[in-house]
mmCIF file of C-alpha atoms and ligand atoms in Angstrom:
data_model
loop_
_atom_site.group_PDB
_atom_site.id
_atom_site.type_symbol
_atom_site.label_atom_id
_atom_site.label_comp_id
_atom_site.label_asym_id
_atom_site.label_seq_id
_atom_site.Cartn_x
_atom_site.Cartn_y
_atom_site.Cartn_z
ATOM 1 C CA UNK A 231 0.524 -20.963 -9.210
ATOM 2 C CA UNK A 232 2.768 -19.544 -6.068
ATOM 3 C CA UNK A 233 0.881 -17.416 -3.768
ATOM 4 C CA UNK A 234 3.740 -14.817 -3.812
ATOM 5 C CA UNK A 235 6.797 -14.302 -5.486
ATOM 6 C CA UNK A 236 10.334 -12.594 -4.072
ATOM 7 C CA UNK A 237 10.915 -11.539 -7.591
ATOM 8 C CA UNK A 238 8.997 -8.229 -8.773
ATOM 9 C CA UNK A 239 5.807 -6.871 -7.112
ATOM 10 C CA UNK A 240 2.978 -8.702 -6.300
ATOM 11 C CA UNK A 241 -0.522 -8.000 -6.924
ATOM 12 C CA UNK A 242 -4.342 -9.057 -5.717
ATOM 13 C CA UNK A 243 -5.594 -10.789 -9.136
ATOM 14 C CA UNK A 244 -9.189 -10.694 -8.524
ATOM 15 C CA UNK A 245 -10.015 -7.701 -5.925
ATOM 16 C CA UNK A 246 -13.695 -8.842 -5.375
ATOM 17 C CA UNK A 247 -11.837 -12.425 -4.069
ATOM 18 C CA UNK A 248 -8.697 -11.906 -2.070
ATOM 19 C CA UNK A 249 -6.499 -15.103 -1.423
ATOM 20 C CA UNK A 250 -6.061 -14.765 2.680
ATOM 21 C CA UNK A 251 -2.152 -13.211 1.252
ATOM 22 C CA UNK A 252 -3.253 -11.143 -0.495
ATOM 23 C CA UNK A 253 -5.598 -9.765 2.029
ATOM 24 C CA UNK A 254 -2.783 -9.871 4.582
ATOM 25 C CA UNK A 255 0.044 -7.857 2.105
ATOM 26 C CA UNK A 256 -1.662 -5.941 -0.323
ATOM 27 C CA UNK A 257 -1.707 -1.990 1.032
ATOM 28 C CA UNK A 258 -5.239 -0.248 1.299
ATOM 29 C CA UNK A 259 -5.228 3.586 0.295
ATOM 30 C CA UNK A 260 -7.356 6.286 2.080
ATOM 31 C CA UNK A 261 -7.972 9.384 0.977
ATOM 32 C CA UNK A 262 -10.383 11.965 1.483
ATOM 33 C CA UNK A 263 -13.726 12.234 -0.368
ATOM 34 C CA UNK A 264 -12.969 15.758 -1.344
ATOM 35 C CA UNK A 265 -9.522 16.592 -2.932
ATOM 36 C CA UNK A 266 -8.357 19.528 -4.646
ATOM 37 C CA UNK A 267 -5.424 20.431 -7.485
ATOM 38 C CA UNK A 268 -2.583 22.037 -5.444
ATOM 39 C CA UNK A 269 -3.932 21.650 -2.275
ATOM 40 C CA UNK A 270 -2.526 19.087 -0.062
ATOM 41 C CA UNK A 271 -4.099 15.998 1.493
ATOM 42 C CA UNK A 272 -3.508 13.050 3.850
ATOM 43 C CA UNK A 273 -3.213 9.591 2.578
ATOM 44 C CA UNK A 274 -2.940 6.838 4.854
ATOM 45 C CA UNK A 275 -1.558 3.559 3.422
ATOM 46 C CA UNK A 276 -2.105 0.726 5.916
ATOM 47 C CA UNK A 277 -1.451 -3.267 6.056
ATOM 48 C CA UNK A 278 -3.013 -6.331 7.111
ATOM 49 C CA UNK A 279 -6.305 -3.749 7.107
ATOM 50 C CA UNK A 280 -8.215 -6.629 5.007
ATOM 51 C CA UNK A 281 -6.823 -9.453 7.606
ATOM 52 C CA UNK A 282 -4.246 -8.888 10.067
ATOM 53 C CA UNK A 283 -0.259 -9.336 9.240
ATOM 54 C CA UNK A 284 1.908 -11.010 11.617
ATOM 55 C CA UNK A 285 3.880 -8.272 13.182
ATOM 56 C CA UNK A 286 6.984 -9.749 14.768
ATOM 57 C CA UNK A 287 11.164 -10.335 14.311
ATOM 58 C CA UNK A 288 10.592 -13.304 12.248
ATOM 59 C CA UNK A 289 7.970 -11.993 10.072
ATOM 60 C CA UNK A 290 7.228 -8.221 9.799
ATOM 61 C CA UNK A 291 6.354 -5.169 7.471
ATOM 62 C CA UNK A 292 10.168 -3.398 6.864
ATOM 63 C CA UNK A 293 8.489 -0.997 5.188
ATOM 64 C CA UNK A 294 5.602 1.263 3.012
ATOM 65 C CA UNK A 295 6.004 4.086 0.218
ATOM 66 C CA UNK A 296 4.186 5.831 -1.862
ATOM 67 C CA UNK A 297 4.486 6.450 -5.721
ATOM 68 C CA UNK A 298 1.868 8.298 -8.157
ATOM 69 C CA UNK A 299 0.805 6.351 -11.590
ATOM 70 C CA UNK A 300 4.321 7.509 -12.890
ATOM 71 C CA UNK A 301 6.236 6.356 -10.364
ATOM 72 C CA UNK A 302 7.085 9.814 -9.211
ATOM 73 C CA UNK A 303 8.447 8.960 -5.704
ATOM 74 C CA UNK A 304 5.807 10.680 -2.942
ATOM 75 C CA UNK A 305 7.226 8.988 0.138
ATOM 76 C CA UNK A 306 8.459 6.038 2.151
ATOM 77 C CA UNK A 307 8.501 5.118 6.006
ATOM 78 C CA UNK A 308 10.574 1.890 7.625
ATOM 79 C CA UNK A 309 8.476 -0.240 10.679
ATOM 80 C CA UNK A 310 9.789 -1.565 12.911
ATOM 81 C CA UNK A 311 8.598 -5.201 13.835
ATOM 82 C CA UNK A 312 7.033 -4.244 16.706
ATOM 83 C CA UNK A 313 4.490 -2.114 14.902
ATOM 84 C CA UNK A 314 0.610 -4.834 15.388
ATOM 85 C CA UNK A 315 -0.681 -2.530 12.844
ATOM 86 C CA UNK A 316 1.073 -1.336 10.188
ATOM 87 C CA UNK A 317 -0.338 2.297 8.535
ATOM 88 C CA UNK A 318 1.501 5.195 7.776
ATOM 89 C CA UNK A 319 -0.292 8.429 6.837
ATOM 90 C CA UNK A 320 1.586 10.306 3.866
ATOM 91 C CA UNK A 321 0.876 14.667 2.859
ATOM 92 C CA UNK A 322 0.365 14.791 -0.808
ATOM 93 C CA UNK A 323 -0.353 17.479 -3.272
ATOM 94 C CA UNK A 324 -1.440 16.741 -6.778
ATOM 95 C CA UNK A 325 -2.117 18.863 -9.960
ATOM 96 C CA UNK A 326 -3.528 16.080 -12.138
ATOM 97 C CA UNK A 327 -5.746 12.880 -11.309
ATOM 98 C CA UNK A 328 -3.089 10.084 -10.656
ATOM 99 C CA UNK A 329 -3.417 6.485 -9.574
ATOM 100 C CA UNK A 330 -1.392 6.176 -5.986
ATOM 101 C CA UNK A 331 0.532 3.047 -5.938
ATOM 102 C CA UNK A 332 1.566 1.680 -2.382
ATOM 103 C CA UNK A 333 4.104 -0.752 -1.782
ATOM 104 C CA UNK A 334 4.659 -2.647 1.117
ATOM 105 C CA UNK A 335 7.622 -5.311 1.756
ATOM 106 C CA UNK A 336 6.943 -7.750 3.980
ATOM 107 C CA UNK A 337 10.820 -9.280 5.123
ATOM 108 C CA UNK A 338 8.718 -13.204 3.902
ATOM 109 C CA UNK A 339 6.669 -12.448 1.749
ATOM 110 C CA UNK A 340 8.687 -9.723 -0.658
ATOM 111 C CA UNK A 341 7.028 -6.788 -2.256
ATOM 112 C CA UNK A 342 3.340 -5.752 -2.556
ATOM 113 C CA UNK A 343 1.349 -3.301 -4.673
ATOM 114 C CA UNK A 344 -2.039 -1.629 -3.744
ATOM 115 C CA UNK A 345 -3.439 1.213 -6.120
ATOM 116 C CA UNK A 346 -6.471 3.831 -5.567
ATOM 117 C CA UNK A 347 -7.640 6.348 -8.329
ATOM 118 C CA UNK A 348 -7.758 9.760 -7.370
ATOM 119 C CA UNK A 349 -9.721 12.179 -8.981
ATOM 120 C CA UNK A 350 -9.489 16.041 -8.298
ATOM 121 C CA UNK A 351 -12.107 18.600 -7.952
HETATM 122 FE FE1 FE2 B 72 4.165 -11.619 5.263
#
């Protein structure tokens, strides 16, 4: 089986043992221990967290959004190739639990998924 695909999203298929791509793509969540309905809260998505992404014109992270377990659209920022470490930190409110989906796209490596469960208090 191919490590990646350019067609459709990619995803870690065994989470407790990473493949060194998918440690390098897949987006990590953060969010705080403590959230509350309609109150908002910072999310940082970041890349090559797990093992560090190649960060350069040839070979890059274009970009990262943000998308609840509906795929309600939450938010998106481009990187430039210059970026070593690629993280972006998104403002979020929620008024139900969701599961946050991240995407990254690397410009070789296509499109990546990361999730986190977030539970309200
Ligand atoms: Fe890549």
């Amino acid at each position: 089986m191919a490590e990646f695909s350019l067609k459709g999203v990619n995803r870690p298929r065994d989470m407790d043992n990473l493949t060194d791509m998918e440690k390098k793509h897949t987006p990590v969540i953060h969010i705080p221990e403590d959230v509350r309905a309609g109150e908002p809260f910072s999310v940082k998505v970041a890349v090559g967290e797990l093992l560090r992404h190649p960060n350069e014109l040839s070979h890059y992270i274009n970009w990262i959004a943000l998308y609840d377990e509906v795929y309600t659209f939450l938010g998106m920022a481009t990187l430039p190739p210059v970026v070593a470490h690629p993280k972006v930190r998104f403002t979020v409110t929620l008024e139900e639990p969701t599961l946050l989906r991240a995407y990254a796209f690397c410009n070789l490596h296509g499109l990546w998924e990361g999730v986190r469960r977030v539970e309200l208090r």
